[in-house]
XYZ file of C-alpha atoms in Angstrom:
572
model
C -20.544 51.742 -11.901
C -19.248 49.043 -9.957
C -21.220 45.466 -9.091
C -20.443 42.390 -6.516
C -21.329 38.851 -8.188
C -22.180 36.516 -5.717
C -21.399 32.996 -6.190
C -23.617 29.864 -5.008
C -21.641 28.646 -2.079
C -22.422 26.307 -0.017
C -23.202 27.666 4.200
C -20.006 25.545 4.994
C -17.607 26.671 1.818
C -17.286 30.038 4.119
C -15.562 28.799 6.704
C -12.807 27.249 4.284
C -10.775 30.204 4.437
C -10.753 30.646 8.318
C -10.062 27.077 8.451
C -8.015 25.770 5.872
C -5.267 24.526 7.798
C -7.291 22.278 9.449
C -9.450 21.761 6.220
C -5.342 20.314 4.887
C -5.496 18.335 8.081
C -8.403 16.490 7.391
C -7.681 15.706 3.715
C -4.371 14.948 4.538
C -5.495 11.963 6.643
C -7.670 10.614 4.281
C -4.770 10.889 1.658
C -2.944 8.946 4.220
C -5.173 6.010 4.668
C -6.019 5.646 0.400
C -1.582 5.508 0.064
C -1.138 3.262 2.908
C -3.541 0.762 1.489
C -1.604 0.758 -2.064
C 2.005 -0.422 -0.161
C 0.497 -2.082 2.801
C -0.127 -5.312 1.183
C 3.272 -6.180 -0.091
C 5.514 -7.124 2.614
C 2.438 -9.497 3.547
C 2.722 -11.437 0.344
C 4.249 -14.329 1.339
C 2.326 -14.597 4.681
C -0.996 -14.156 2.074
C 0.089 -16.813 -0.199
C 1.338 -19.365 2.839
C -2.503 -18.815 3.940
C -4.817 -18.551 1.050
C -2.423 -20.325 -1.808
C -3.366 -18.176 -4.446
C -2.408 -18.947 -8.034
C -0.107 -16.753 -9.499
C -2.309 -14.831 -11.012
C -4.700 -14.758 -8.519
C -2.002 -13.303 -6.478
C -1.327 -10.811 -9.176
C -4.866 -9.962 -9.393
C -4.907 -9.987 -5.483
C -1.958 -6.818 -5.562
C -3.318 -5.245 -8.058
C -6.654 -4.823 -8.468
C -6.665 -1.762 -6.043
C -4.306 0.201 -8.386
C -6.609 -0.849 -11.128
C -10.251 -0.214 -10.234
C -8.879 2.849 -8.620
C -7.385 4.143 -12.000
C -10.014 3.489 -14.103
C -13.244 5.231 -11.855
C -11.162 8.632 -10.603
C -11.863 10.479 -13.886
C -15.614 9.556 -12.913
C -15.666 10.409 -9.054
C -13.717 13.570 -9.618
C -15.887 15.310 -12.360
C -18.969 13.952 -10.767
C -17.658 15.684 -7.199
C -16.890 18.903 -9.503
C -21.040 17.947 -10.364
C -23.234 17.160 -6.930
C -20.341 18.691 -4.664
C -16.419 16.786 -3.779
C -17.459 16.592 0.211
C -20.789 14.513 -0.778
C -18.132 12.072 -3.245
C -15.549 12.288 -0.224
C -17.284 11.245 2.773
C -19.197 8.696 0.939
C -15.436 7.048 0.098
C -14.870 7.007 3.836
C -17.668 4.398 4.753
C -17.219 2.413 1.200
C -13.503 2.526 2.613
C -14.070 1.069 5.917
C -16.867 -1.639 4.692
C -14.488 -2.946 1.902
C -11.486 -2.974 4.339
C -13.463 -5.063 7.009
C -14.352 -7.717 3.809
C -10.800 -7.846 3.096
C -9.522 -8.617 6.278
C -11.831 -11.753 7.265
C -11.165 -12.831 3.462
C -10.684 -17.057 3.131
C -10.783 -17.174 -0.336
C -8.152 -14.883 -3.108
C -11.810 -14.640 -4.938
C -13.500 -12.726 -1.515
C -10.082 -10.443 -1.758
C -9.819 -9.508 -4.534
C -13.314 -8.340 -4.446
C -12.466 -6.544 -1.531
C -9.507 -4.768 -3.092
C -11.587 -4.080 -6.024
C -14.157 -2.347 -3.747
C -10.983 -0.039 -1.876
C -10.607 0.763 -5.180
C -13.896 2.191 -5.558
C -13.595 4.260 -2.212
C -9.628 5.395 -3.188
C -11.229 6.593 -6.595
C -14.067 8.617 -4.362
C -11.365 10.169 -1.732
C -8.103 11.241 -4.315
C -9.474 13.606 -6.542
C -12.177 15.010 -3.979
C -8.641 15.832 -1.621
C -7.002 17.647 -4.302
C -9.768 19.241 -5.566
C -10.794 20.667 -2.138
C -7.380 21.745 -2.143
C -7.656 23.820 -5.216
C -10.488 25.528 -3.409
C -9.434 26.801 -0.375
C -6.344 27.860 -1.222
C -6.790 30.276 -3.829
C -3.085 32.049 -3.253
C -0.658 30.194 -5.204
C 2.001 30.520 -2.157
C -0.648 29.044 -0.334
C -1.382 26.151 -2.523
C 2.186 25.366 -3.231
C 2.929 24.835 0.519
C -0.878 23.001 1.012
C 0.390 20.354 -1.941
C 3.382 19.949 -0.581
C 1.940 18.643 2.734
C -0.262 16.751 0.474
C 2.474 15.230 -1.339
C 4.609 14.395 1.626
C 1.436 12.649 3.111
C 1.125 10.161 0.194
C 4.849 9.583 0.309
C 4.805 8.944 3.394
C 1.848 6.688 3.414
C 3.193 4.727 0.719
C 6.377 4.438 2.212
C 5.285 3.552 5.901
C 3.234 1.227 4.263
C 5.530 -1.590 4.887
C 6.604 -0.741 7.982
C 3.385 -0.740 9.805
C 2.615 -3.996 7.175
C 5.486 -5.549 8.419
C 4.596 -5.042 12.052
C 1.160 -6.301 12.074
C 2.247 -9.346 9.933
C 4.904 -10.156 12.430
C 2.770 -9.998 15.645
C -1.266 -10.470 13.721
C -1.798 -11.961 10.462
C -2.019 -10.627 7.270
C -5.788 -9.501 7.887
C -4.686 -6.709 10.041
C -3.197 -4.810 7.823
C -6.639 -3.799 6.452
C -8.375 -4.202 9.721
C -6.715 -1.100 10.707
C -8.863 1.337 8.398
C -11.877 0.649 10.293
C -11.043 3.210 13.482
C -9.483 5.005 11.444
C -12.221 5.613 9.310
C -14.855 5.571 12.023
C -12.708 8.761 13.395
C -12.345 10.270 10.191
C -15.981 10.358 8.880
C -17.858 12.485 11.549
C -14.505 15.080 11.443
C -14.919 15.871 8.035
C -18.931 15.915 8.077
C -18.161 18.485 10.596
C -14.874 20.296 9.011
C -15.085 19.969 5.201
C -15.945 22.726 3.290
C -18.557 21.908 0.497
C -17.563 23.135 -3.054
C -18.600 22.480 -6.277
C -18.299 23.565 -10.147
C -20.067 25.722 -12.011
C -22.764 22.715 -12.558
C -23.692 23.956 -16.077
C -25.945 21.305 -18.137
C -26.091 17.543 -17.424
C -23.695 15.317 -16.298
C -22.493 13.374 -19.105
C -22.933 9.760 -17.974
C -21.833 8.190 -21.268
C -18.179 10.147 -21.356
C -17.934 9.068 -17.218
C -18.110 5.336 -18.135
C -16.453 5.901 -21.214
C -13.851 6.933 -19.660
C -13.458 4.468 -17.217
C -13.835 1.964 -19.588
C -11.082 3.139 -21.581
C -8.809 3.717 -18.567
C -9.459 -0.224 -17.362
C -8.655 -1.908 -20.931
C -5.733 0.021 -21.102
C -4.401 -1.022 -17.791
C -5.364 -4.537 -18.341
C -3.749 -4.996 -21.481
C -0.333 -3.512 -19.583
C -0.711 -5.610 -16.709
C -0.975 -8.483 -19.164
C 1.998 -7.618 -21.150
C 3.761 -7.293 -18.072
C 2.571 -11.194 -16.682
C 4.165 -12.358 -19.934
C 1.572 -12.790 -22.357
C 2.666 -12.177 -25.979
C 2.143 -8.128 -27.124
C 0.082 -9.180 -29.565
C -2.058 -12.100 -28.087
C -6.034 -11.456 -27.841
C -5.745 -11.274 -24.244
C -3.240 -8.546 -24.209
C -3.693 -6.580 -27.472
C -7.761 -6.690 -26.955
C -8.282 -4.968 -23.858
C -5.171 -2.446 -24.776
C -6.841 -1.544 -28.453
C -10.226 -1.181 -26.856
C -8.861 0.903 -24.391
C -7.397 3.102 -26.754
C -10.469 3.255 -28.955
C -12.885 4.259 -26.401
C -10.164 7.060 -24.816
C -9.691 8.878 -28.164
C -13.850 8.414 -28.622
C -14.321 9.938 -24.865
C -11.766 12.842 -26.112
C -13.788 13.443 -29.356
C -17.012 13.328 -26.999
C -15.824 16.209 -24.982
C -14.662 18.586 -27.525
C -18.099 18.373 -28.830
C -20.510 18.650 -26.257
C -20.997 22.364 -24.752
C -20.743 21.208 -20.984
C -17.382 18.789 -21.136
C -16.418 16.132 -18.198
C -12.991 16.990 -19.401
C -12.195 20.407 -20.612
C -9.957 19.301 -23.301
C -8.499 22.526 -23.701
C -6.097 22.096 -20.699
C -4.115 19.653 -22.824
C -3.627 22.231 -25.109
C -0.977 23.880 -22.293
C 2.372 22.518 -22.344
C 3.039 23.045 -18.665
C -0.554 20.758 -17.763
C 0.231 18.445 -19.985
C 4.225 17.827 -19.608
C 2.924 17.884 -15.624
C 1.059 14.426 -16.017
C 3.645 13.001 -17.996
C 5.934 13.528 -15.441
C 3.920 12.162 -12.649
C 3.746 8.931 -14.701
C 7.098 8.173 -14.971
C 7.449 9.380 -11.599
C 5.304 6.835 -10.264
C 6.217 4.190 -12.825
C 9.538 4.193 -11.278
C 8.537 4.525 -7.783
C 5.633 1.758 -7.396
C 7.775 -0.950 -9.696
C 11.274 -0.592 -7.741
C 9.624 -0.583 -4.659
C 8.005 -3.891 -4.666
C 11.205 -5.061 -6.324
C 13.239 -4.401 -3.331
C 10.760 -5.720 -1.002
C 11.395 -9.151 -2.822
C 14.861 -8.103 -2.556
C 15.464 -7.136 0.836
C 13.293 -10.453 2.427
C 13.943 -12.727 0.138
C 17.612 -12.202 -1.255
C 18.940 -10.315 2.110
C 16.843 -12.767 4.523
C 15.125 -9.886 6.183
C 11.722 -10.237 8.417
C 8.982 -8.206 7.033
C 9.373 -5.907 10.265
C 12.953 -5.534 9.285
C 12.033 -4.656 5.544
C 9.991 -1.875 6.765
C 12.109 -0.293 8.679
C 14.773 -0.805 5.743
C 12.615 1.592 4.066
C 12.245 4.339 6.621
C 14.910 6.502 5.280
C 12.954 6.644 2.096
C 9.875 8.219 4.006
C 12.178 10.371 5.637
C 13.152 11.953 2.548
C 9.940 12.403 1.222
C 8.668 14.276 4.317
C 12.100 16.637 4.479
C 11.449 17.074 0.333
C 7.473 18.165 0.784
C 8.043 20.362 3.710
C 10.656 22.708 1.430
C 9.139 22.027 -1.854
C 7.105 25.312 -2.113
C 10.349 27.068 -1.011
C 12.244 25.494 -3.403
C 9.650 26.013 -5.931
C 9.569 29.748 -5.462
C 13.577 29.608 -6.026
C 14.277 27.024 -8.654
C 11.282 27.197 -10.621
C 9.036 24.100 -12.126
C 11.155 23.567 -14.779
C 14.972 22.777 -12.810
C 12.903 21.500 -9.797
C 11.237 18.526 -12.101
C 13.856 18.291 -14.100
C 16.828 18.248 -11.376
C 14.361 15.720 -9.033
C 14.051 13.451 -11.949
C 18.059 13.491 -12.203
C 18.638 13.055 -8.562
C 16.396 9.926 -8.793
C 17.984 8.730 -11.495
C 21.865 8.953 -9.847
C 20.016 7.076 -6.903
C 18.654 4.391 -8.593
C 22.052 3.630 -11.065
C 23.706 3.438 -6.926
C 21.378 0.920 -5.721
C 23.072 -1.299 -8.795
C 25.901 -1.944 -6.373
C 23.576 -4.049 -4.457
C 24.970 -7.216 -4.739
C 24.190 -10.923 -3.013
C 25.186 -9.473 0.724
C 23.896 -7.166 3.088
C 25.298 -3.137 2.524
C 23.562 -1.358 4.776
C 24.793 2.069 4.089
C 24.307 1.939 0.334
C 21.090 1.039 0.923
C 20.748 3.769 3.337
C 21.780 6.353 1.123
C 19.889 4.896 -1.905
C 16.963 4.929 -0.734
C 17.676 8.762 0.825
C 18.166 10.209 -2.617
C 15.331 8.154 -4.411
C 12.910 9.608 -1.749
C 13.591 13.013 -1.696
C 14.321 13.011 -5.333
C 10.756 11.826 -6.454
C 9.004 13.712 -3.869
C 10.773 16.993 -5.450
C 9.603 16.013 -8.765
C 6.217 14.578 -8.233
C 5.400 17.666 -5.469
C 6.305 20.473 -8.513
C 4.013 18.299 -11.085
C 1.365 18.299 -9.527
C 1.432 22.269 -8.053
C 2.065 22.863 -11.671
C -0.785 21.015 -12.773
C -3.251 21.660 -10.576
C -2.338 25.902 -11.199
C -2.973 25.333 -14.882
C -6.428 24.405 -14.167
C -9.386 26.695 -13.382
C -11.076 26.348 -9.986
C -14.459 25.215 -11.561
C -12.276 22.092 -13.035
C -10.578 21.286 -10.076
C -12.277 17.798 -10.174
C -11.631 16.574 -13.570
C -7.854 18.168 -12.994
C -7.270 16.268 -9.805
C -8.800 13.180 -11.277
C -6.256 13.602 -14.298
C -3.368 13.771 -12.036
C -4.879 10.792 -9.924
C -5.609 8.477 -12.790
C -1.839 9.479 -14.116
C -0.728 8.565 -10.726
C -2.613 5.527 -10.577
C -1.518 4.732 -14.769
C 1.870 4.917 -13.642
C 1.856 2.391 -10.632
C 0.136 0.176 -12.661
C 2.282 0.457 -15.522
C 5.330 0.368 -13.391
C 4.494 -3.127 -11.772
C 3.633 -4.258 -15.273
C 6.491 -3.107 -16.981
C 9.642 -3.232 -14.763
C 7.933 -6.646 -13.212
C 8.062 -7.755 -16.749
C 11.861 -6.679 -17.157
C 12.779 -8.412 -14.099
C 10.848 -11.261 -15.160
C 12.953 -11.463 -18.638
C 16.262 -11.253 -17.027
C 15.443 -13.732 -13.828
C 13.678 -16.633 -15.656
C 16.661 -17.607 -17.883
C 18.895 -18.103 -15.026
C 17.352 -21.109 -13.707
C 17.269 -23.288 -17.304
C 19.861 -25.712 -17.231
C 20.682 -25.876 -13.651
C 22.534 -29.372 -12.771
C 20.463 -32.200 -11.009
C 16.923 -30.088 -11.789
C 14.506 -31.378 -13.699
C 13.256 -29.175 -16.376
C 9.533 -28.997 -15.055
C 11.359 -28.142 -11.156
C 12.680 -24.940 -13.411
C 9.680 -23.932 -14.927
C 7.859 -23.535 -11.667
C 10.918 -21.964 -10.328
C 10.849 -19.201 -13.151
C 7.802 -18.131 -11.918
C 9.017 -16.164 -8.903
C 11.690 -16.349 -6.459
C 9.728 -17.269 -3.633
C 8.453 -20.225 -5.904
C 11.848 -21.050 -6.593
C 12.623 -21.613 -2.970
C 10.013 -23.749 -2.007
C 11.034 -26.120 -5.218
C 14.365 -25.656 -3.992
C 13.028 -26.827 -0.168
C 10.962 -29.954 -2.247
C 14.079 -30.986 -4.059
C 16.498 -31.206 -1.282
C 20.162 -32.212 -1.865
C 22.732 -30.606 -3.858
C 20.280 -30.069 -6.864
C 17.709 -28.181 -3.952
C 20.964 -26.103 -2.702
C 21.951 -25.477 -6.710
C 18.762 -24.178 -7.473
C 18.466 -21.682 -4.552
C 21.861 -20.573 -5.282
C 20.616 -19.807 -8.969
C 17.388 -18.654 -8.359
C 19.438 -15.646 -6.044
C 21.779 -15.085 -8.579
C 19.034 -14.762 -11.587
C 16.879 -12.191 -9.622
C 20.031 -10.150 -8.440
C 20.996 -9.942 -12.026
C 16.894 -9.261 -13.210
C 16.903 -6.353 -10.299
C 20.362 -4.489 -11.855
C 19.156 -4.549 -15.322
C 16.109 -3.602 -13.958
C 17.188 -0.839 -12.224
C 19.140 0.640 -15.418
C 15.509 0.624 -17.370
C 14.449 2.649 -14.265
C 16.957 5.006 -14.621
C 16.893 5.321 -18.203
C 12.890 6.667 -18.247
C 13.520 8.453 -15.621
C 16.121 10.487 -17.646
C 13.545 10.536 -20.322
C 11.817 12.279 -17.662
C 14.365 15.521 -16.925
C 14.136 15.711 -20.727
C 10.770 16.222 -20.498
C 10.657 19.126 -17.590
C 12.450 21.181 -20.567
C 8.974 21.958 -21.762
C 8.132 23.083 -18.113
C 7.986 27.065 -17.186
C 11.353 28.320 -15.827
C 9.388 30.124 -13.382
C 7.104 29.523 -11.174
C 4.548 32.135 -12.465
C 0.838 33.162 -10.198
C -2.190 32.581 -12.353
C -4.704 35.927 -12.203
C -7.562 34.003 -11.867
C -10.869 36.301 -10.695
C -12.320 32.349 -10.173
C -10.444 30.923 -7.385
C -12.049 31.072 -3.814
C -15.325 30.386 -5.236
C -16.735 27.249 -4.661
C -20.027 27.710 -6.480
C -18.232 27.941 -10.060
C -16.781 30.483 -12.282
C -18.194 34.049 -12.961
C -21.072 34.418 -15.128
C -20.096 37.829 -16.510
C -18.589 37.413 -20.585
C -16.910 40.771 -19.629
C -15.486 38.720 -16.094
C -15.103 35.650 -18.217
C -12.731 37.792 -20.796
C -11.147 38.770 -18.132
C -10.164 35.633 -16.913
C -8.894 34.272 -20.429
C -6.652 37.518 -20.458
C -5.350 37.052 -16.824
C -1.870 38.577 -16.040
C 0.958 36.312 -14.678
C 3.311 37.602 -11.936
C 6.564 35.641 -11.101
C 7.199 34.287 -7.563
C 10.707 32.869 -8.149
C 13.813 34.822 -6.101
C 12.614 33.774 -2.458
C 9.855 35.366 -0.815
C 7.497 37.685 -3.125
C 6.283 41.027 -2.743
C 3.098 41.269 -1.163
C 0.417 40.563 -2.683
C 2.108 39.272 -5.424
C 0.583 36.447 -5.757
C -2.915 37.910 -4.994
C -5.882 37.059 -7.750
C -5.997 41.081 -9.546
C -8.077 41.886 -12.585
C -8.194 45.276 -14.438
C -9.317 48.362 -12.605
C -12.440 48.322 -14.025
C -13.592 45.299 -12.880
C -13.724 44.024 -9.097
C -12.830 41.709 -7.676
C -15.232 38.591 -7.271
C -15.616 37.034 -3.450
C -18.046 34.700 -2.420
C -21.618 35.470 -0.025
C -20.087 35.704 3.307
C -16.422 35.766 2.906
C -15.945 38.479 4.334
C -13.030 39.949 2.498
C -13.788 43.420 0.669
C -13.105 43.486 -3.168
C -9.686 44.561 -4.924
């Protein structure tokens, strides 16, 4: 005797199928605007600071405080979207978006933007997992999926890589403000498309929302950050201000964790840890990004302030990079389907590696070429890696988890940025500030201010005028070009830690059975379906092109298929 289960799907979740390229479309450009807004901001630094004169730790604060509140509330929006439904969480991001970029740009006071960033951080942690999570949803076929993420992947690449460029532009013709005034059309476009085109979809919305593990968690995810960001401003490891937030961060993460394994209806289902291939998947990704987000704002020091570049000029210094990324998304589900996750991680991580001990040769002049070619390799090297992470990742997780698995991948995303400014700003920071002690004709309080940055150390430079002002430039450029090689080889050394790590990575790329995906009201309710799901067969879709079909949900013969009301599609 055979029998249909019919999901609770929203009226719109239907049309996902029919229109899931255009579904990718929409998400895509939402993606776009959250990864533009992490980059955007740096090339108009030194415009910011001419402006508002932030201290340096306002000015810190000021660049990262969008990383930061971002990091800390994704684990929250994405399992609440998997709760009340990801659209509802996503469009709701687009106006908190758009109102927080319009405080930003008419900002007078670091105070007022910082706030403001703090609040993009909000809608970022609303619109990243939701995307992803959608994702997961209407592209049940793994083939699918793999090429959907890579699109996805390539988007946030690019964004945060044409960041600068468009950054650079507005500076050079607006003012720093514009570089956030720009969401608002954007946004005011965006919202009534996806009203209109998103699909609704949900988990399976068993028990309560556990509001105690959501701020738990965010809690957790903010001291930890903190205490990094700390470390990596200078203040001692062990110093209250450092070692505080980082212990408490710790405490309440491993309390969240015992919180889930304990309660019936997780935020978190724990278990997904348990998988090596989930788990070595968001370890990658932060190391990934920790590498990425770090050297980046490195060489945008580098490239204006060392090389004499305008910030329009820096941008565009950066294009190949984007390039890369785009060519490296666009084949990544080929290459997946060929390679495997396991070489394709491991053999991106490499490649960005090799590229990053190259840029080394960067010296006190202008090399356009190596630059060129640098920045080619580190692009399409940590696109590879970071697109076969997260198609990895997202496979190992059920449909009904999409949320909390985006929001994993998000915050690890987010973790490493943060992490990566911290840490590899704190590198630099070691190697550049001894260069300037004991420079002839400078007074030892002119050195100390210079340590702080190189920008500082120019305008002290500019203040002490003479050969002891032309002394201290020349140090202050030597000092950082020496902080940015040794900086580079700690960059290259993790990410080698990293290609270690893909070992533990399948050396195929293998198609979940999953009788759950396509249905946006939740998993089956059937223990004989559910059984069926923890026994799901795996079929390989390495060696080009597969069979047909092969990568098509199946489940025993004596069981059917499970579609959703109104799909359409008749049962296996």
């Amino acid at each position: 005797m055979s029998r249909t289960i019919t999901a609770r799907v929203h009226p719109r979740a239907a049309d996902g199928g029919a229109h899931r390229w255009l579904v990718l479309v929409v998400l895509c450009v939402s993606l776009l605007l959250v990864a533009l807004d992490a980059t955007i901001l740096h090339v108009a630094v030194p415009s910011l600071t001419e402006d508002l004169r932030p201290s340096s730790t306002a000015l810190l604060w000021i660049v990262d405080a969008y990383p930061l509140v971002c990091a800390s509330l994704l684990i929250l929006f994405g399992t609440l979207g998997d709760r009340v439904g990801r659209r509802r969480v996503l469009l709701l991001g687009y106006g908190l978006f758009g109102v927080a970029s319009a405080v930003a740009a008419l900002a007078t006071e670091p105070g007022v933007l910082i706030a403001a960033r703090a609040l993009l951080g909000v809608g970022g942690a609303m619109i990243m997992p939701a995307t992803l999570s959608i994702i997961r949803a209407v592209f049940p076929d793994r083939r699918e999926r793999a090429t959907a993420i890579g699109v996805w992947t390539a988007v946030a690449a690019i964004g945060a890589a044409a960041g600068p460029v468009l950054g650079g532009f507005l500076v050079q013709h607006y003012w720093w403000g514009s570089v956030f005034l720009i969401n608002i059309p954007l946004m005011a476009l965006i919202l009534p498309l996806g009203r209109r085109l998103l699909p609704e979809s949900r988990g399976s919305g068993e028990g309560p929302w556990d509001v105690l593990g959501a701020l738990m968690a965010a809690a957790g995810v903010l001291g930890c950050v903190l205490g990094v960001k700390r470390a990596g401003a200078g203040d001692p490891l062990l110093a209250l201000p450092t070692a505080g937030p980082l212990l408490a961060g710790a405490v309440l993460l491993v309390l969240f964790v015992r919180r889930q394994r304990r309660r019936p209806h997780p935020l978190i289902d724990t278990r997904l840890f348990s998988r090596a291939a989930f788990t070595t998947s968001v370890g990658c990704i932060v190391l990934a990004m920790l590498a990425l987000v770090g050297l980046e704002l490195i060489a945008v020091q580098y490239l204006q302030l060392v090389l004499g570049l305008s910030p329009l000029e820096t941008g565009l210094r950066l294009l190949p990079l984007t390039f890369a990324a785009m060519a490296a998304g666009a084949t990544g589900s080929y290459t997946l389907r060929r390679v495997g996750p396991r070489r394709m991680v491991g053999w991106g991580f490499v490649l960005t590696a090799g590229a990053v001990l190259l840029l080394t040769l960067m010296g006190q002049h202008d090399r356009p070429l190596l630059l060129t070619v640098g920045f080619v390799l580190l692009g399409f090297g940590l696109q590879t890696t970071l697109f076969s992470a997260y198609e990895s990742m997202l496979s190992e997780a059920p449909q009904r988890s999409a949320g909390g698995a985006a929001a994993i991948g998000e915050t690890s995303y987010q973790l490493g940025a943060g992490m990566g400014i911290a840490l590899l700003g704190s590198v630099m920071n070691a190697a550049y500030a001894p260069g300037l002690s004991g420079v002839p004709g400078v007074p030892a309080e002119a050195s100390r201010a210079a340590a702080n940055s190189l920008g500082e150390a120019y305008q002290v430079a500019g203040d002490l005028g003479g050969a002891a002002g032309e002394a201290l430039h020349r140090a202050a450029r030597h000092a950082f070009v020496d902080g940015l090689h040794l900086t580079l080889c700690v960059s290259a050394g993790l990410l080698l830690l990293g290609a270690l790590m893909a070992l533990r990575l399948p050396r195929v790329m293998e198609c979940a059975v999953d009788p759950e995906d396509g249905l946006a009201g939740g998993g089956p309710k059937d223990p004989a379906v559910r059984e069926g799901v923890e026994g799901r067969e795996r079929v390989a879709c390495t060696g080009g092109v597969p069979a047909a079909g092969a990568c098509e949900p199946r489940v025993p013969a004596s069981r059917e298929a499970i579609e959703p009301a109104g799909s359409g599609r008749a049962g296996h």
